[in-house]
Short mmCIF file of C-alpha atoms in Angstrom, two decimals:
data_model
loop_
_atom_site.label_atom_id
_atom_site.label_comp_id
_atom_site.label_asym_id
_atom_site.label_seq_id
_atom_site.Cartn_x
_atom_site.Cartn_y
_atom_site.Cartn_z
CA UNK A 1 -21.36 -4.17 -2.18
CA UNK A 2 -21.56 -3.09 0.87
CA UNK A 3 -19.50 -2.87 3.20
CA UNK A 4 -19.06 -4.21 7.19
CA UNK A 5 -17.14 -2.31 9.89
CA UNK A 6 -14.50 -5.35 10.98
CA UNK A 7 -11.96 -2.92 13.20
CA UNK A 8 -11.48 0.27 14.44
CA UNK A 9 -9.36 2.34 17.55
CA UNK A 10 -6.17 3.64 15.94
CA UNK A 11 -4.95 7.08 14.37
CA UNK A 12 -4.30 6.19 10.39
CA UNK A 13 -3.88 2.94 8.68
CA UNK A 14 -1.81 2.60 5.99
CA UNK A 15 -0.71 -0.08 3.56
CA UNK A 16 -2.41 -3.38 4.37
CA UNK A 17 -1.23 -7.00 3.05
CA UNK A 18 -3.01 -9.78 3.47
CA UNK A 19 -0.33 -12.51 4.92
CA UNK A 20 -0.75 -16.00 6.62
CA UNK A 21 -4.37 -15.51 7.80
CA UNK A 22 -4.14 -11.89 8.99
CA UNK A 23 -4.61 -8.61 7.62
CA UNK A 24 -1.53 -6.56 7.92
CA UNK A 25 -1.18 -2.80 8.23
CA UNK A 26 0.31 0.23 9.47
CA UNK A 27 -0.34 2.85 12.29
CA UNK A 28 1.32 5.19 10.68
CA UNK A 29 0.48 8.44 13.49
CA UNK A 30 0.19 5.44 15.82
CA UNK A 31 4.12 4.60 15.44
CA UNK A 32 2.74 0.71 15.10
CA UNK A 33 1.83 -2.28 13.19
CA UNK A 34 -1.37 -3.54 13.73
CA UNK A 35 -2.95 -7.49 12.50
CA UNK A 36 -6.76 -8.03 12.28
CA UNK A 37 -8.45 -11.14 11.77
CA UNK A 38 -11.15 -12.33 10.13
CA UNK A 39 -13.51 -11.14 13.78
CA UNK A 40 -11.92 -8.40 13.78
CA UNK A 41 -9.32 -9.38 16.70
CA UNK A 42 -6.37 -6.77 16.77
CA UNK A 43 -2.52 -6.95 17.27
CA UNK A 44 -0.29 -5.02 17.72
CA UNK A 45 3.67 -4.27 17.00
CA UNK A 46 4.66 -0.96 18.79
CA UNK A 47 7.37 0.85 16.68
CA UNK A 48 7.98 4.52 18.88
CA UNK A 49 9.71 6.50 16.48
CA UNK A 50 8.88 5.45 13.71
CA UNK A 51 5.92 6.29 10.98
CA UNK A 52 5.54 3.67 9.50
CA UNK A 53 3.64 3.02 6.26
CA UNK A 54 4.28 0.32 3.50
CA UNK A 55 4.75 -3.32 4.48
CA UNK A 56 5.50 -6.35 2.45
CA UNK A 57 6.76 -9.88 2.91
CA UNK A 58 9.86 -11.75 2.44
CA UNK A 59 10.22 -15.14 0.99
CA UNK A 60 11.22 -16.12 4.60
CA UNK A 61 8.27 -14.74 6.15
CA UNK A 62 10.04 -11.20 7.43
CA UNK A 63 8.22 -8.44 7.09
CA UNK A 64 9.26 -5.15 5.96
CA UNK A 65 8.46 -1.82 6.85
CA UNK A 66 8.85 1.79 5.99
CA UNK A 67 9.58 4.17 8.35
CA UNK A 68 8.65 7.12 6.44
CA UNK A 69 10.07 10.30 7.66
CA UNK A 70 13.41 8.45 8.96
CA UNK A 71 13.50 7.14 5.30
CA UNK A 72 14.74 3.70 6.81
CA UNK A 73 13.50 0.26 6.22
CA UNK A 74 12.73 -1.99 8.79
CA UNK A 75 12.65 -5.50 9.59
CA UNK A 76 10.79 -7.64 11.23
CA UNK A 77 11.24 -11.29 11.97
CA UNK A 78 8.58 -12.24 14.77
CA UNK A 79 10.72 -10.75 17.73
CA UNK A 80 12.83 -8.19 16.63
CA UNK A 81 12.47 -5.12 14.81
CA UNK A 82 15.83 -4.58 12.94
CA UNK A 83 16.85 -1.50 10.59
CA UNK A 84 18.16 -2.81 7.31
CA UNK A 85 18.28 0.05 5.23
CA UNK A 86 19.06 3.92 5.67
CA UNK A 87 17.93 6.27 2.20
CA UNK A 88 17.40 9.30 3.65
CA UNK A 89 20.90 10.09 1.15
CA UNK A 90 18.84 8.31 -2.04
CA UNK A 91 15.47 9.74 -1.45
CA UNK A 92 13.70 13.25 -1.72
CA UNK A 93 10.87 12.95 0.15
CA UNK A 94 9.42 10.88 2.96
CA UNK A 95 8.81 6.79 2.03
CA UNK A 96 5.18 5.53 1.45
CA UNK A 97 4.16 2.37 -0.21
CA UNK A 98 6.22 -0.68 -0.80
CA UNK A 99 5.61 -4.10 -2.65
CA UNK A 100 8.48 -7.13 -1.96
CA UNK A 101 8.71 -9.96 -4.73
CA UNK A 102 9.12 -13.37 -4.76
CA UNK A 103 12.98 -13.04 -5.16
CA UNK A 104 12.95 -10.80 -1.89
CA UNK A 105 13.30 -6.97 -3.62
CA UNK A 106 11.44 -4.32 -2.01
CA UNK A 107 10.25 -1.71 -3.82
CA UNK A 108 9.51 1.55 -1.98
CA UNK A 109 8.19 4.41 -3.07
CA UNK A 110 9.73 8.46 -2.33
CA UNK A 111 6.71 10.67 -1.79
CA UNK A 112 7.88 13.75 -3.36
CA UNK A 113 5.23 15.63 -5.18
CA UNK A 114 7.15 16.20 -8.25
CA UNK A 115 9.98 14.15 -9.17
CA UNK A 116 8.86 11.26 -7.06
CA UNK A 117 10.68 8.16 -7.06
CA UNK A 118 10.80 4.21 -6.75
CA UNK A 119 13.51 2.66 -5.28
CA UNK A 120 14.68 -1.20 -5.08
CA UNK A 121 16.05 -2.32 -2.11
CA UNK A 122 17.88 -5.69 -2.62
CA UNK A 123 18.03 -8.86 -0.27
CA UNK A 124 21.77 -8.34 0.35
CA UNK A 125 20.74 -4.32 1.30
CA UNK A 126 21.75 -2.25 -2.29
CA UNK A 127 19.51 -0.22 -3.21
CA UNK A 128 18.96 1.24 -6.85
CA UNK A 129 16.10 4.44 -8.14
CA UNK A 130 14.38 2.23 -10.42
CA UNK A 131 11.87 4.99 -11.38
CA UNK A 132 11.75 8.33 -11.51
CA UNK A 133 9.56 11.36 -12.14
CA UNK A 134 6.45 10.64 -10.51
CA UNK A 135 4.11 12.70 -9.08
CA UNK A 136 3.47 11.34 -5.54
CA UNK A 137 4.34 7.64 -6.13
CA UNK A 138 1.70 5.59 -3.37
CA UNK A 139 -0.29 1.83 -3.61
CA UNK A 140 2.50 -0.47 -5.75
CA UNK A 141 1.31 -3.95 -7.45
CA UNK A 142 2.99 -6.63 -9.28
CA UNK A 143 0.83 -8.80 -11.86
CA UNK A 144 0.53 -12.49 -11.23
CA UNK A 145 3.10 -13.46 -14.19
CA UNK A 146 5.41 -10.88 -12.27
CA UNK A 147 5.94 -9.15 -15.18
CA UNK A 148 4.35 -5.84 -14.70
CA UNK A 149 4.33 -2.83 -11.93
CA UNK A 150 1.33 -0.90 -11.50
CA UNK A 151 2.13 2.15 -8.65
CA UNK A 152 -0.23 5.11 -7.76
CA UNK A 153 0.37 8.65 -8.59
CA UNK A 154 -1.34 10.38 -6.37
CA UNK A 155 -1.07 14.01 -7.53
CA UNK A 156 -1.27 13.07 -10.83
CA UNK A 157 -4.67 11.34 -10.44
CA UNK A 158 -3.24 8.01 -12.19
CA UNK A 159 -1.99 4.70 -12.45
CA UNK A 160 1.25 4.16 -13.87
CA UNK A 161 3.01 0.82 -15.02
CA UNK A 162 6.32 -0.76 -16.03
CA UNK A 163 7.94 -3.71 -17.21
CA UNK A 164 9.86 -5.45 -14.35
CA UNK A 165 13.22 -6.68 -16.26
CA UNK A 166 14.95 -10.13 -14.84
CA UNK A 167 17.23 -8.40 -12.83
CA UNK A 168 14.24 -6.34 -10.92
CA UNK A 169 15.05 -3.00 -13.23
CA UNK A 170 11.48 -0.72 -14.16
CA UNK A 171 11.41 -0.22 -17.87
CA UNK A 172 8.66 0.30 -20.47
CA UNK A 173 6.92 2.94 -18.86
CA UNK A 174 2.95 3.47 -19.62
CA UNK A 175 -0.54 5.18 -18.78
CA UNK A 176 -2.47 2.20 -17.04
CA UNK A 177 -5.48 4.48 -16.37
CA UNK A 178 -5.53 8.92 -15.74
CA UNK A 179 -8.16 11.22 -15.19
CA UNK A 180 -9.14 9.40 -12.30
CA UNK A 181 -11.91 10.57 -10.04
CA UNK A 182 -9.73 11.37 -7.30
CA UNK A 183 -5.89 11.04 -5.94
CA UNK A 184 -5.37 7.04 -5.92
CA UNK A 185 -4.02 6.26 -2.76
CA UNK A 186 -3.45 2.47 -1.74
CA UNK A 187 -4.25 -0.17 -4.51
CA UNK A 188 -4.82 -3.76 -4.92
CA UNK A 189 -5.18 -6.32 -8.08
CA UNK A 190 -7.59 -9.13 -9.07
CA UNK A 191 -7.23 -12.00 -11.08
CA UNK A 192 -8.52 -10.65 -14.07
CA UNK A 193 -6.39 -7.21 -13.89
CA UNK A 194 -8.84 -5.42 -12.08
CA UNK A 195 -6.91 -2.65 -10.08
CA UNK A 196 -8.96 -1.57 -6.54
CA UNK A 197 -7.62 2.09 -5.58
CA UNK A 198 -8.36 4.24 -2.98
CA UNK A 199 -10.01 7.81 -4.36
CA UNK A 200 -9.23 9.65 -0.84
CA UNK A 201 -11.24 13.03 -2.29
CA UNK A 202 -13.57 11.18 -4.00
CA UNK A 203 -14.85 9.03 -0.67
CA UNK A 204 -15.27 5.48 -2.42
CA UNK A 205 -13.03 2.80 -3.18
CA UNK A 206 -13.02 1.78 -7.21
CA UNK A 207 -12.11 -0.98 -9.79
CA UNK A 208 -10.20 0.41 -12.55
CA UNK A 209 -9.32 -1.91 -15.67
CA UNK A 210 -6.56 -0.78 -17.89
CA UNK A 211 -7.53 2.38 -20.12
CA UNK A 212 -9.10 4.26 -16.81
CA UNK A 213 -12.94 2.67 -17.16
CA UNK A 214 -14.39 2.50 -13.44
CA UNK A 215 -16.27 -1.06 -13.53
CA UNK A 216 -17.33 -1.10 -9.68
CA UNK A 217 -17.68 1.25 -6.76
CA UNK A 218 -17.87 1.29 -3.06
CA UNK A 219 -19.00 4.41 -1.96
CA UNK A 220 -18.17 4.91 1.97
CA UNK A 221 -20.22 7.97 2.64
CA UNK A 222 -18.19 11.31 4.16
CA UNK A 223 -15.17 9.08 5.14
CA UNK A 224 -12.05 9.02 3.18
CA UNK A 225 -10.68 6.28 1.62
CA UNK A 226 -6.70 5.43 2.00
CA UNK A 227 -5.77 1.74 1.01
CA UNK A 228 -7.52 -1.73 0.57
CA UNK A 229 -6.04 -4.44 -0.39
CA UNK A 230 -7.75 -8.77 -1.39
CA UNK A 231 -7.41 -11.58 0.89
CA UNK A 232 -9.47 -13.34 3.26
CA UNK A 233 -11.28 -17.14 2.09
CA UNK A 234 -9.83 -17.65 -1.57
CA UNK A 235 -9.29 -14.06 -1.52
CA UNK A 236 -12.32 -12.50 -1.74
CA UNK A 237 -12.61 -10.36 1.24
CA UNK A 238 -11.74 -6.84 0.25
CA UNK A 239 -10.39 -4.75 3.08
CA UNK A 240 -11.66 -1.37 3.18
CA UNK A 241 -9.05 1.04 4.91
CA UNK A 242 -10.62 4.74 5.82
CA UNK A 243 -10.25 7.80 8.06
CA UNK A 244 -12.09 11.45 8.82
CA UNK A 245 -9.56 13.24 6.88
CA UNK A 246 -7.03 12.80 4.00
CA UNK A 247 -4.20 14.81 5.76
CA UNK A 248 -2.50 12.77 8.29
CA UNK A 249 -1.13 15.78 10.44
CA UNK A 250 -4.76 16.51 11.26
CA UNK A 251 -5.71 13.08 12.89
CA UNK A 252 -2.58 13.36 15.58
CA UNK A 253 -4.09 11.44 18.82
CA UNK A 254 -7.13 10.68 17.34
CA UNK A 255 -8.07 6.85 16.86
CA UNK A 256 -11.31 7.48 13.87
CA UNK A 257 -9.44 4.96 11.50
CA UNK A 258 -11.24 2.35 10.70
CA UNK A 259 -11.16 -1.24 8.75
CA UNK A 260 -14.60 -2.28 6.88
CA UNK A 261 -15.03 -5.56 4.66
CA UNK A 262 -17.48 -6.63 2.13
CA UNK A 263 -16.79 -9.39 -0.32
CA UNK A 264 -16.13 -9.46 -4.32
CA UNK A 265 -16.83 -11.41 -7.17
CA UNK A 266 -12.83 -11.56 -8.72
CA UNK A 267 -10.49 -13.03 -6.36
CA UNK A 268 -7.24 -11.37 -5.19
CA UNK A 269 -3.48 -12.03 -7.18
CA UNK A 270 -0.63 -11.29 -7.96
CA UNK A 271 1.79 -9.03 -4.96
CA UNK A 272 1.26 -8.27 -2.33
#
């Protein structure tokens, strides 16, 4: 696979969903949300303020956003941007990833190195630390039967998941795959449980299936990879999202982030 350069000219993308045609994702040293078609045609949603990093969709087509070091959660409905959520008093650390399920609960992760956490942020705005104890929680996916969580631990080079209970509770916590080649950072899932990650140190994007074996690589040569994520026709476009550098801090007014493509045998599912 290899893959095609479809966008480029802003700072550091970050969390990309595939929604209603459009690849989503974040500026997040950019302070906006940028869209990307198919040609590569870019969008974008200025947010000044604001980091922001994971996105996911509502039922009714609002998206969400996480405004990582304000620790607030955004909204946005087509015209306005809206806070909906403050955790800076539930959190320890900046926000990063989030996923949003079919019922409407976000869940957003707490980038704290140790003793990381997720939290779910409910339709009618309670939120509840579903999970804690993770090292660097990032890339969040829910399996197609909605049963299942798979998130990213960064510093602890794996890929953690848990039972999703009825009511949205994490339970059931397990090993999906460790000793991974590098820190995951965003991830996305295929119909037959493939999980795509992000290896930022190791410069290539892999699929991991459960029990950590690396089926399929695409190596992106001295750049470093940050999130990907399935859509496109039927799914089978996979967005490649990369930078110069894995620390953020050090790409501050540049624009070297970049969005590639190539396409894949499995097809995208599950959320987001």
């Amino acid at each position: 696979m290899t893959p095609t350069p479809l966008a480029n000219g802003f700072c550091f993308g970050e969390g990309p969903r595939w929604f209603e045609g459009l690849l989503w994702f974040s500026d997040m040293l950019g302070e906006a949300v940028h869209t990307v078609d198919m040609h590569g045609g870019l969008t974008t949603l200025p947010l000044p303020g604001h980091h922001p990093s994971g996105l996911g969709f509502r039922p009714d087509g609002s998206l969400l956003i996480s405004s990582t070091k304000k620790c607030r959660v955004l909204r946005y409905d087509g015209e306005n941007v809206t806070e909906i959520a403050d955790l800076s008093m539930t959190v320890p650390a900046s926000l990063g990833d989030m996923v949003v399920d079919d019922d409407g609960r976000a869940y957003v992760g707490s980038q704290a190195r140790e003793g990381g956490l997720i939290v779910r942020l409910d339709p009618d705005g309670t939120s509840t630390v579903v999970a804690d104890d993770l090292d660097f929680p990032n890339g969040m996916v829910i399996t197609p039967d909605r049963a299942t969580l798979i998130v990213a631990e960064s510093i602890g080079r794996r890929l953690t998941a848990y039972a999703i209970a009825a009511d949205g509770s994490l339970t059931d916590r397990r090993t999906f795959a460790d000793g991974l080649d590098g820190p995951p950072d965003g991830i996305c899932l295929d119909a037959e449980g493939g999980v795509w990650t992000a290896m930022t140190l190791a410069h290539q994007f892999e699929r991991i299936i459960e029990g950590g074996v690396v089926t399929d690589r695409v190596d992106i040569g001295e750049r470093t990879a940050i999130a990907c994520a399935l859509g496109g026709p039927e799914r089978r476009t996979l967005f490649l999202l990369s930078s110069t550098d894995a620390y953020p801090q050090r790409l501050i007014g540049t624009k070297l982030s970049r969005v590639d493509a190539t396409t894949v045998g499995i097809p995208g599912a599950g959320l987001p």
